[in-house]
XYZ file of C-alpha atoms in Angstrom:
646
model
C -29.444 3.660 -26.853
C -30.501 3.482 -23.201
C -34.225 4.215 -22.608
C -35.246 6.829 -20.033
C -38.505 5.945 -18.311
C -40.148 9.078 -16.826
C -43.936 8.447 -17.036
C -46.603 11.092 -16.401
C -46.965 12.748 -12.978
C -50.312 10.986 -12.436
C -48.860 7.629 -13.295
C -45.871 8.292 -11.099
C -48.099 9.143 -8.139
C -49.777 5.737 -8.134
C -47.371 3.427 -9.913
C -44.638 1.677 -7.974
C -41.286 3.399 -8.086
C -39.474 1.810 -11.052
C -36.122 2.768 -9.578
C -36.714 1.271 -6.157
C -34.537 -1.815 -5.680
C -36.542 -4.948 -6.180
C -36.639 -7.282 -3.183
C -34.161 -10.089 -3.623
C -33.601 -13.327 -1.824
C -30.744 -13.708 0.612
C -28.583 -15.515 -1.915
C -29.236 -13.001 -4.700
C -28.445 -9.807 -2.814
C -24.921 -8.378 -3.202
C -22.875 -9.609 -0.296
C -20.764 -12.443 1.033
C -23.481 -15.099 0.591
C -23.818 -14.359 -3.128
C -20.034 -14.040 -3.377
C -19.601 -17.547 -1.926
C -21.732 -19.353 -4.488
C -20.570 -17.126 -7.366
C -16.946 -17.943 -6.488
C -17.683 -21.666 -6.603
C -19.692 -21.364 -9.824
C -17.001 -19.386 -11.629
C -14.318 -21.818 -10.472
C -16.312 -24.624 -12.103
C -16.689 -22.515 -15.262
C -12.922 -21.972 -15.389
C -12.238 -25.648 -14.815
C -14.797 -26.598 -17.489
C -13.062 -24.328 -20.032
C -9.639 -25.894 -19.334
C -10.900 -29.477 -19.318
C -12.936 -28.961 -22.498
C -9.989 -27.512 -24.420
C -7.637 -30.257 -23.268
C -10.202 -32.961 -24.069
C -10.874 -31.564 -27.546
C -7.130 -31.232 -28.237
C -6.447 -34.749 -26.999
C -3.944 -33.595 -24.360
C -3.190 -35.893 -21.450
C -3.995 -35.559 -18.613
C -7.322 -33.838 -19.143
C -7.422 -32.734 -15.500
C -4.074 -30.929 -15.215
C -4.097 -28.926 -11.964
C -1.082 -26.899 -13.111
C -3.479 -25.355 -15.643
C -6.776 -25.559 -13.758
C -5.325 -23.722 -10.737
C -4.289 -20.480 -12.515
C -7.398 -20.413 -14.714
C -10.158 -21.687 -12.431
C -8.952 -20.958 -8.892
C -6.879 -17.809 -9.458
C -8.685 -16.060 -12.353
C -12.340 -16.964 -12.867
C -13.127 -17.695 -9.183
C -11.986 -14.185 -8.066
C -14.101 -12.686 -10.866
C -17.048 -14.633 -9.450
C -16.279 -13.220 -6.001
C -16.295 -9.654 -7.339
C -19.571 -10.312 -9.150
C -21.132 -11.766 -6.011
C -19.989 -9.005 -3.681
C -21.616 -6.479 -6.028
C -18.566 -4.753 -7.530
C -20.024 -4.998 -11.064
C -23.758 -4.501 -10.311
C -23.984 -0.874 -11.436
C -22.195 -1.476 -14.719
C -24.099 -4.716 -15.457
C -27.349 -2.811 -14.965
C -26.432 -0.475 -17.849
C -24.965 -3.197 -20.009
C -28.230 -5.129 -19.740
C -30.076 -2.158 -21.317
C -32.454 -1.509 -18.400
C -34.116 1.937 -17.950
C -31.984 4.815 -16.773
C -32.304 5.521 -13.053
C -31.127 8.532 -11.069
C -28.250 8.198 -8.660
C -29.803 7.658 -5.220
C -26.403 7.552 -3.444
C -27.529 4.435 -1.577
C -24.005 3.046 -1.887
C -22.374 6.159 -0.475
C -21.330 6.723 3.126
C -21.406 4.465 6.176
C -24.401 4.566 8.499
C -23.603 1.387 10.469
C -20.523 -0.805 10.867
C -22.089 -3.250 8.389
C -21.598 -0.711 5.571
C -17.830 -1.227 5.853
C -18.319 -4.846 4.669
C -20.168 -3.832 1.479
C -19.247 -2.249 -1.839
C -19.236 1.442 -0.961
C -18.472 4.414 -3.190
C -17.544 6.929 -0.461
C -13.802 7.618 -0.577
C -13.717 8.004 3.207
C -15.302 4.589 3.766
C -12.999 3.041 1.180
C -10.019 4.607 2.938
C -11.026 2.956 6.215
C -11.681 -0.340 4.396
C -8.176 -0.192 2.942
C -6.582 0.507 6.325
C -8.520 -2.182 8.218
C -7.786 -4.805 5.555
C -4.112 -3.967 5.221
C -3.606 -4.160 8.994
C -5.106 -7.673 9.001
C -2.400 -8.686 6.530
C 0.175 -6.713 8.557
C -0.621 -8.810 11.637
C -0.501 -12.081 9.691
C 2.789 -11.111 8.042
C 4.169 -10.086 11.435
C 3.179 -13.430 12.996
C 5.056 -15.202 10.198
C 8.120 -13.060 10.961
C 7.925 -14.080 14.618
C 7.695 -17.736 13.573
C 10.839 -17.670 11.475
C 12.646 -15.525 14.031
C 11.813 -18.226 16.607
C 13.416 -20.746 14.241
C 16.497 -18.520 13.998
C 16.850 -18.076 17.777
C 19.264 -21.022 17.859
C 21.460 -22.729 15.264
C 20.015 -25.938 13.813
C 16.432 -26.751 12.858
C 13.840 -26.486 15.641
C 10.282 -25.914 14.475
C 9.966 -25.975 10.661
C 11.769 -27.569 7.722
C 13.740 -25.489 5.232
C 10.977 -25.352 2.597
C 8.437 -24.107 5.171
C 11.001 -21.583 6.449
C 11.485 -20.223 2.938
C 7.700 -20.125 2.496
C 7.240 -18.136 5.711
C 9.901 -15.600 4.699
C 8.505 -15.273 1.173
C 4.845 -14.869 2.159
C 5.830 -12.444 4.945
C 7.598 -10.232 2.406
C 4.805 -10.462 -0.184
C 2.130 -9.569 2.385
C 4.088 -6.634 3.780
C 4.963 -5.136 0.391
C 1.984 -5.838 -1.857
C -0.970 -5.868 0.562
C 0.205 -3.769 3.495
C 2.579 -0.878 2.798
C 1.490 0.081 -0.739
C -2.293 -0.173 -0.150
C -2.100 1.311 3.376
C -0.820 4.523 1.786
C -3.652 4.246 -0.743
C -6.058 4.031 2.194
C -4.733 7.157 3.884
C -4.711 9.024 0.563
C -8.224 7.828 -0.248
C -9.449 9.399 2.959
C -7.450 12.622 2.893
C -6.680 13.644 -0.710
C -10.232 14.440 -1.988
C -10.845 16.440 1.204
C -7.568 18.307 0.765
C -8.532 19.141 -2.822
C -11.970 20.420 -1.844
C -13.603 17.652 -3.925
C -16.786 15.744 -2.996
C -15.241 12.366 -3.858
C -12.752 10.641 -6.143
C -13.220 11.089 -9.888
C -14.439 7.483 -10.371
C -16.097 6.311 -7.138
C -17.179 2.882 -8.425
C -13.759 2.182 -9.866
C -12.381 3.203 -6.487
C -14.595 0.613 -4.778
C -13.537 -2.062 -7.284
C -9.859 -1.204 -6.668
C -10.303 -1.917 -2.982
C -12.060 -5.266 -3.451
C -9.208 -6.514 -5.672
C -6.883 -6.191 -2.688
C -8.212 -8.942 -0.347
C -8.177 -11.302 -3.325
C -4.413 -10.786 -3.688
C -3.745 -11.183 0.031
C -5.842 -14.346 0.341
C -4.063 -15.745 -2.705
C -0.660 -15.303 -1.034
C -1.948 -16.975 2.146
C -3.710 -19.793 0.285
C -0.390 -20.870 -1.205
C 0.316 -22.663 2.111
C -2.523 -25.062 1.248
C -1.058 -25.984 -2.140
C 0.750 -29.331 -2.558
C 4.435 -28.746 -1.805
C 3.735 -25.682 0.334
C 3.821 -21.936 -0.191
C 5.946 -20.124 -2.753
C 9.490 -20.124 -1.398
C 11.527 -17.942 -3.728
C 11.318 -14.702 -1.765
C 9.452 -11.626 -2.928
C 11.902 -11.359 -5.829
C 10.820 -14.761 -7.185
C 13.876 -15.025 -9.436
C 13.658 -17.056 -12.645
C 14.393 -19.788 -13.560
C 14.215 -20.973 -9.928
C 10.562 -19.871 -9.744
C 9.660 -21.936 -12.819
C 10.790 -25.116 -11.070
C 8.979 -24.637 -7.743
C 5.859 -26.489 -6.466
C 2.463 -25.250 -7.609
C 2.289 -22.758 -4.722
C 4.560 -20.501 -6.807
C 1.636 -19.797 -9.158
C -0.250 -18.222 -6.252
C 2.491 -15.576 -6.069
C 2.503 -15.027 -9.849
C -1.263 -14.422 -9.868
C -1.487 -12.623 -6.506
C 0.868 -9.976 -7.857
C -1.473 -9.495 -10.838
C -4.482 -8.758 -8.621
C -2.516 -6.474 -6.304
C -0.990 -4.717 -9.313
C -4.389 -4.208 -10.957
C -5.654 -2.664 -7.715
C -2.659 -0.307 -7.579
C -2.952 0.801 -11.213
C -6.705 1.511 -11.008
C -6.196 3.461 -7.787
C -3.314 5.449 -9.296
C -5.320 6.382 -12.403
C -8.165 7.516 -10.163
C -5.808 9.705 -8.114
C -4.288 11.263 -11.228
C -7.653 12.209 -12.714
C -8.935 13.444 -9.352
C -5.897 15.630 -8.694
C -5.807 17.071 -12.204
C -9.525 17.747 -12.678
C -11.205 18.091 -9.264
C -9.188 20.714 -7.425
C -11.244 23.439 -5.760
C -11.335 26.873 -7.460
C -8.110 28.701 -6.750
C -6.106 25.575 -5.938
C -3.269 25.748 -8.423
C -0.582 23.069 -8.455
C 1.603 25.352 -6.322
C -1.126 25.602 -3.696
C -1.594 21.863 -3.332
C -0.615 20.279 0.002
C 2.541 18.175 -0.230
C 0.581 14.992 0.510
C -1.302 15.618 -2.747
C 1.992 16.223 -4.571
C 3.378 12.994 -3.101
C 0.382 10.978 -4.283
C 0.527 12.624 -7.705
C 4.133 11.515 -8.255
C 3.513 8.107 -6.667
C 0.570 7.519 -9.005
C 2.758 8.332 -12.011
C 5.313 5.806 -10.766
C 2.639 3.142 -10.277
C 1.121 3.623 -13.722
C 4.507 3.509 -15.478
C 6.288 0.805 -13.448
C 3.679 -1.709 -12.280
C 3.000 -3.266 -15.721
C 6.647 -4.409 -15.744
C 6.282 -6.656 -12.697
C 2.945 -7.894 -14.023
C 4.649 -8.869 -17.281
C 7.582 -10.537 -15.522
C 5.267 -12.708 -13.421
C 3.189 -13.681 -16.445
C 6.367 -14.712 -18.314
C 7.535 -16.862 -15.381
C 4.141 -18.537 -15.192
C 4.080 -19.097 -18.952
C 7.498 -20.773 -18.757
C 5.963 -23.173 -16.268
C 2.502 -23.922 -17.654
C 2.819 -23.128 -21.369
C 6.436 -24.360 -21.702
C 7.674 -21.092 -23.176
C 11.327 -20.091 -22.785
C 11.445 -16.481 -21.720
C 13.900 -17.136 -18.869
C 15.079 -20.731 -19.301
C 18.643 -20.843 -20.639
C 18.369 -24.415 -22.000
C 15.888 -23.300 -24.636
C 17.499 -19.988 -25.516
C 15.799 -17.837 -22.893
C 17.505 -14.786 -21.358
C 17.822 -15.547 -17.643
C 19.074 -12.102 -16.612
C 16.159 -10.563 -18.502
C 13.882 -11.416 -15.549
C 16.053 -9.468 -13.139
C 16.212 -6.451 -15.454
C 12.417 -6.383 -15.843
C 11.747 -7.129 -12.173
C 14.059 -4.430 -10.813
C 12.898 -1.865 -13.376
C 9.634 -2.046 -11.402
C 10.911 -2.970 -7.992
C 13.366 -0.178 -7.417
C 10.754 2.489 -8.255
C 8.471 0.395 -6.020
C 10.668 1.443 -3.111
C 9.670 5.035 -3.877
C 6.036 3.947 -4.322
C 6.378 2.729 -0.727
C 8.046 5.872 0.616
C 6.897 8.979 -1.337
C 3.395 9.023 0.235
C 5.172 8.826 3.599
C 7.179 11.922 2.638
C 3.874 13.714 2.070
C 2.463 12.619 5.425
C 5.584 13.741 7.286
C 5.536 17.122 5.505
C 1.959 17.716 6.720
C 2.744 16.748 10.305
C 6.090 18.558 10.606
C 4.642 21.836 9.371
C 1.484 21.699 11.508
C 3.220 20.533 14.687
C 6.080 23.035 14.267
C 3.668 25.909 13.500
C 5.859 27.017 10.607
C 5.560 27.065 6.817
C 7.305 24.242 4.990
C 10.858 25.371 4.223
C 11.332 25.335 0.441
C 7.817 24.204 -0.486
C 8.420 24.331 -4.251
C 11.777 22.609 -3.956
C 10.064 19.871 -1.944
C 7.554 19.328 -4.757
C 10.270 19.433 -7.432
C 12.400 16.942 -5.478
C 9.466 14.507 -5.611
C 9.520 14.794 -9.401
C 13.318 14.387 -9.354
C 13.002 11.122 -7.414
C 10.340 10.020 -9.919
C 12.704 10.524 -12.877
C 15.897 9.198 -11.242
C 14.005 6.210 -9.808
C 13.898 4.669 -13.282
C 17.662 4.918 -13.798
C 19.010 2.904 -10.870
C 17.512 -0.589 -11.192
C 20.730 -2.444 -12.080
C 22.465 -1.624 -8.783
C 20.513 -4.636 -7.494
C 22.414 -6.758 -10.024
C 26.085 -5.945 -9.364
C 26.723 -9.634 -8.513
C 24.289 -11.083 -11.066
C 26.779 -11.280 -13.942
C 25.452 -8.371 -16.003
C 27.691 -6.364 -18.340
C 30.582 -4.769 -16.430
C 30.234 -1.424 -18.220
C 26.757 -0.995 -16.702
C 28.034 -0.980 -13.106
C 29.583 2.490 -12.869
C 26.701 4.413 -14.542
C 24.237 2.665 -12.219
C 26.425 3.436 -9.207
C 26.539 7.139 -10.145
C 22.788 7.425 -10.803
C 22.075 5.662 -7.476
C 24.306 8.114 -5.638
C 22.601 11.021 -7.430
C 19.173 10.074 -6.110
C 20.439 10.901 -2.622
C 20.343 14.592 -3.662
C 16.534 15.091 -3.943
C 16.061 12.805 -0.945
C 18.533 14.878 1.047
C 16.662 18.032 0.034
C 13.578 16.692 1.788
C 15.417 15.798 4.998
C 17.071 19.220 5.038
C 13.705 20.903 4.460
C 12.031 19.058 7.352
C 14.877 19.999 9.690
C 14.767 23.630 8.540
C 10.981 23.687 9.017
C 11.369 22.550 12.624
C 14.202 24.998 13.317
C 12.993 27.462 15.985
C 9.443 26.222 15.569
C 6.905 25.874 18.376
C 7.141 22.093 18.298
C 4.387 19.949 19.798
C 5.782 16.539 20.730
C 2.520 14.634 20.418
C 2.205 11.116 18.965
C 2.089 12.018 15.251
C 5.132 14.276 15.683
C 7.046 11.592 17.597
C 6.458 9.127 14.771
C 7.494 11.819 12.263
C 10.761 12.423 14.117
C 11.294 8.679 14.452
C 10.818 8.328 10.712
C 13.340 11.057 9.842
C 16.069 9.545 12.040
C 15.445 5.951 10.900
C 15.144 6.897 7.243
C 18.472 8.730 7.404
C 20.129 5.537 8.700
C 18.440 3.490 5.957
C 19.442 6.079 3.358
C 23.080 6.117 4.489
C 23.345 2.323 4.294
C 21.776 2.632 0.840
C 24.555 4.999 -0.236
C 27.122 2.427 0.928
C 25.351 -0.283 -1.059
C 25.352 1.909 -4.172
C 29.142 1.602 -4.196
C 30.134 -1.444 -6.270
C 32.865 -2.847 -3.952
C 30.757 -2.537 -0.782
C 27.716 -3.983 -2.541
C 29.713 -7.020 -3.691
C 30.913 -7.607 -0.116
C 27.512 -7.107 1.559
C 25.298 -8.694 -1.095
C 23.031 -11.501 0.177
C 23.998 -10.896 3.818
C 21.980 -9.672 6.789
C 23.274 -6.163 6.067
C 20.726 -6.087 3.233
C 17.973 -7.248 5.606
C 18.851 -4.408 7.987
C 18.939 -1.853 5.160
C 15.556 -2.756 3.665
C 13.870 -2.774 7.088
C 15.289 0.638 8.013
C 13.780 1.929 4.761
C 10.467 0.067 4.800
C 9.741 -0.238 8.527
C 11.704 2.706 9.907
C 10.565 4.672 6.866
C 7.222 3.516 5.502
C 5.590 1.839 8.519
C 6.421 4.671 10.933
C 4.846 7.160 8.499
C 1.724 4.986 8.253
C 1.420 5.047 12.047
C 2.047 8.813 12.020
C -0.663 9.322 9.404
C -3.213 7.194 11.262
C -2.676 9.083 14.519
C -2.776 12.425 12.677
C -6.054 11.794 10.814
C -7.652 9.554 13.486
C -9.780 12.430 14.892
C -10.998 13.286 11.372
C -11.758 9.658 10.476
C -13.605 8.692 13.636
C -14.747 11.945 15.250
C -12.939 10.881 18.425
C -9.507 11.477 19.959
C -7.072 8.677 20.631
C -5.369 8.201 23.998
C -2.222 10.341 23.841
C -0.433 8.454 26.621
C -0.966 5.101 24.901
C 0.085 6.644 21.593
C 3.414 7.771 23.047
C 3.882 4.374 24.731
C 3.309 2.734 21.348
C 5.919 4.973 19.738
C 8.663 4.380 22.296
C 8.086 0.614 22.381
C 8.166 0.483 18.578
C 11.175 2.780 18.203
C 13.264 0.964 20.816
C 12.439 -2.622 19.854
C 12.796 -1.828 16.133
C 16.362 -0.601 16.610
C 17.238 -3.511 18.904
C 15.922 -5.898 16.247
C 17.428 -4.525 13.073
C 20.527 -2.496 13.970
C 22.563 -5.590 15.039
C 21.808 -7.103 11.632
C 24.199 -4.588 10.060
C 27.036 -6.081 12.082
C 26.106 -9.743 11.755
C 25.766 -9.276 8.005
C 29.134 -7.585 7.542
C 30.895 -10.376 9.460
C 29.449 -12.947 7.130
C 25.980 -14.236 8.046
C 24.028 -14.872 4.833
C 20.340 -14.024 4.581
C 17.582 -16.417 3.446
C 18.984 -19.311 5.492
C 17.186 -21.404 8.127
C 20.398 -22.512 9.842
C 23.696 -20.730 10.497
C 27.124 -21.025 12.110
C 27.343 -21.260 15.910
C 29.364 -18.029 16.146
C 26.230 -16.023 15.207
C 24.053 -17.684 17.883
C 24.132 -15.081 20.678
C 23.357 -12.142 18.429
C 20.529 -14.027 16.712
C 18.972 -14.911 20.065
C 19.100 -11.217 21.039
C 17.503 -10.189 17.727
C 14.727 -12.756 18.138
C 13.847 -11.534 21.647
C 13.796 -7.915 20.398
C 11.591 -8.882 17.445
C 9.019 -10.373 19.828
C 9.002 -7.079 21.756
C 8.431 -5.286 18.445
C 5.488 -7.585 17.719
C 4.041 -6.948 21.183
C 4.214 -3.167 20.669
C 1.513 -3.428 18.017
C -0.952 -4.659 20.668
C -0.823 -1.206 22.292
C -1.690 0.399 18.950
C -4.709 -1.827 18.315
C -6.005 -1.408 21.865
C -5.707 2.370 21.597
C -7.370 2.576 18.185
C -10.262 0.221 18.954
C -11.084 1.580 22.421
C -10.660 5.220 21.362
C -12.911 4.751 18.324
C -15.603 3.272 20.582
C -15.308 5.467 23.680
C -12.696 8.181 23.076
C -13.402 11.872 23.759
C -15.304 13.674 20.988
C -12.833 15.351 18.621
C -13.035 18.969 17.525
C -13.215 19.672 13.807
C -9.639 20.988 13.876
C -7.758 19.677 16.942
C -4.310 20.371 15.408
C -5.249 23.928 14.205
C -4.154 22.983 10.702
C -4.902 25.043 7.571
C -5.538 22.366 4.935
C -9.115 21.855 3.796
C -9.884 18.523 5.479
C -9.624 20.229 8.886
C -12.133 22.957 7.962
C -15.113 20.549 8.027
C -16.628 18.554 10.867
C -15.045 15.416 12.347
C -15.990 13.027 10.792
C -16.692 14.958 7.567
C -20.155 15.154 5.974
C -21.017 12.389 3.485
C -20.194 14.636 0.510
C -17.412 16.506 2.327
C -18.426 20.142 1.763
C -21.774 21.921 1.917
C -20.394 24.496 -0.511
C -17.422 24.577 -2.856
C -14.411 26.023 -0.999
C -12.438 28.878 -2.521
C -8.673 28.447 -2.176
C -6.906 31.774 -1.767
C -3.410 30.903 -0.524
C -0.822 28.271 0.330
C -1.545 25.419 2.751
C 1.228 26.040 5.291
C 1.289 29.775 6.014
C 1.490 29.393 9.779
C 2.501 32.582 11.539
C 1.981 34.721 8.419
C -0.329 37.629 9.333
C -3.563 37.592 7.332
C -2.692 34.400 5.463
C -5.509 32.047 4.483
C -5.567 28.785 2.593
C -9.280 28.755 1.806
C -12.583 30.442 2.497
C -15.566 28.356 3.588
C -19.091 29.415 4.521
C -18.233 33.004 3.815
C -15.834 33.029 6.720
C -12.120 32.872 7.234
C -9.852 30.264 8.640
C -9.921 30.635 12.426
C -7.264 32.907 13.852
C -5.689 30.135 15.949
C -5.042 28.109 12.781
C -2.737 30.800 11.482
C -0.531 31.097 14.554
């Protein structure tokens, strides 16, 4: 039982505060210095465990880096980093049996920029940490894309060898999927969802902080694979077995990086589920929740159900390599296609993990900027659940050319076509919401409109690929590259930009530069289409993907695509300049510059440390613009301002 040390009032008046943090040396305080030596120490502990077991068992060699790397460098060393940075301090305090101490909230909120580099329990700070970190990986992944596009500008080999080319493509994809798009949505939701619910924080603030600090570990692991003998993992983000089992040691960095990123996603998803179910403000029924909350609710269910499958598949591949098991090696009786079944059972729902939060963001922006209620609010929420269910029934359409059972093709084709129905409901609802609305064409709305048009193109090419004959013709060509980028860049990335511009005033308390925001949109929109639309054509006429060299007849179009891709990369500079300068010197933002009705806009910009001075009372829907007398919530005994309802 934990002791509670109160003392008498007289003793307390003169005795030192037992709960005050004891002064610690520089190397013992939570932070990067302690993380550095803890990382090294735990790596040595991991290596000692491996070497001891191999020495006692008489296995040769004793120092086998194929085993030491996954145990020491990729498992125990990251645990040491988390211990050093302070992610476990609170829990270790209780485990050690020390006296109970009251919560002093010293780890909550950001008072200086230095607080963003510490373990922090404030969901708003964690949201910004997520976004800043993911954009670092976004830039690095984008630079890799520009490198391999430079290689593809002309036929033949110019700058890198084929193994390095494959490594650049593979790490680019892993960074963009696992440590940019998925966690960037988690960052936006971390900031906005508790505020939208009327909650003071997430349900488990310390678990929330731990979830964030798992993320840079995964990203650094992907990048560190370039330093491994033989180079980075080079099997694409799909990492198909048994090819992956026969790659240089850099492949293990992918297997383990996915584990850390997956653990971060699952912990975050569980936190969102508990927060949404248990911490809604009084009066906020499920049918009064904003659609961003609905989107994160369904996304979290997808993450919790699907992510363990990719974690298992990567463990099995690694075990085939380092433990000599035979999960996916045909020579020893393994089931090779089993990897693809397990991988795509996660990875097709992962597409919806990467797009459903964007649906929520666009629903918020379209309604607010059109000054109209969402058309078919309940159908929009139900369609999210429909995508959740159907998302688990379409995985094998990625395997039409893999040699799976023929009878499985037609059912998978039909289920894939069916999922266009709930997706189409959402597009129809956004268009109907904008119909005869008082549309404001500001930067968030431009990105929202850009998303809808690009996602429709990506969705239509997806319907073509659901058809077995077309899929067989287009499989492994640049048509697939164009399709996935219209979904993930034209879809997911444009919604991330839209969300950042929309909540920028709330996050920072300052307004961004509208002219630069619109310039960023048009540069991105134009260069994106110039980069990826020609890939549809070049793929259908026969250019394969995942190749470093190609036939001369594709040269002109590839040179054009490379030039456009550099313009797309340059467009991001405008975004960073706008965000950084506006955060430092932008005009002070009002609490509700968009005249929105949801709860996050009813508090100051930026919000108070604990969000609300009093518990809000929700009395109506979140999008009742133009409805006389309609309110979403009552705060401070007052009503939502009149201008927010018109």
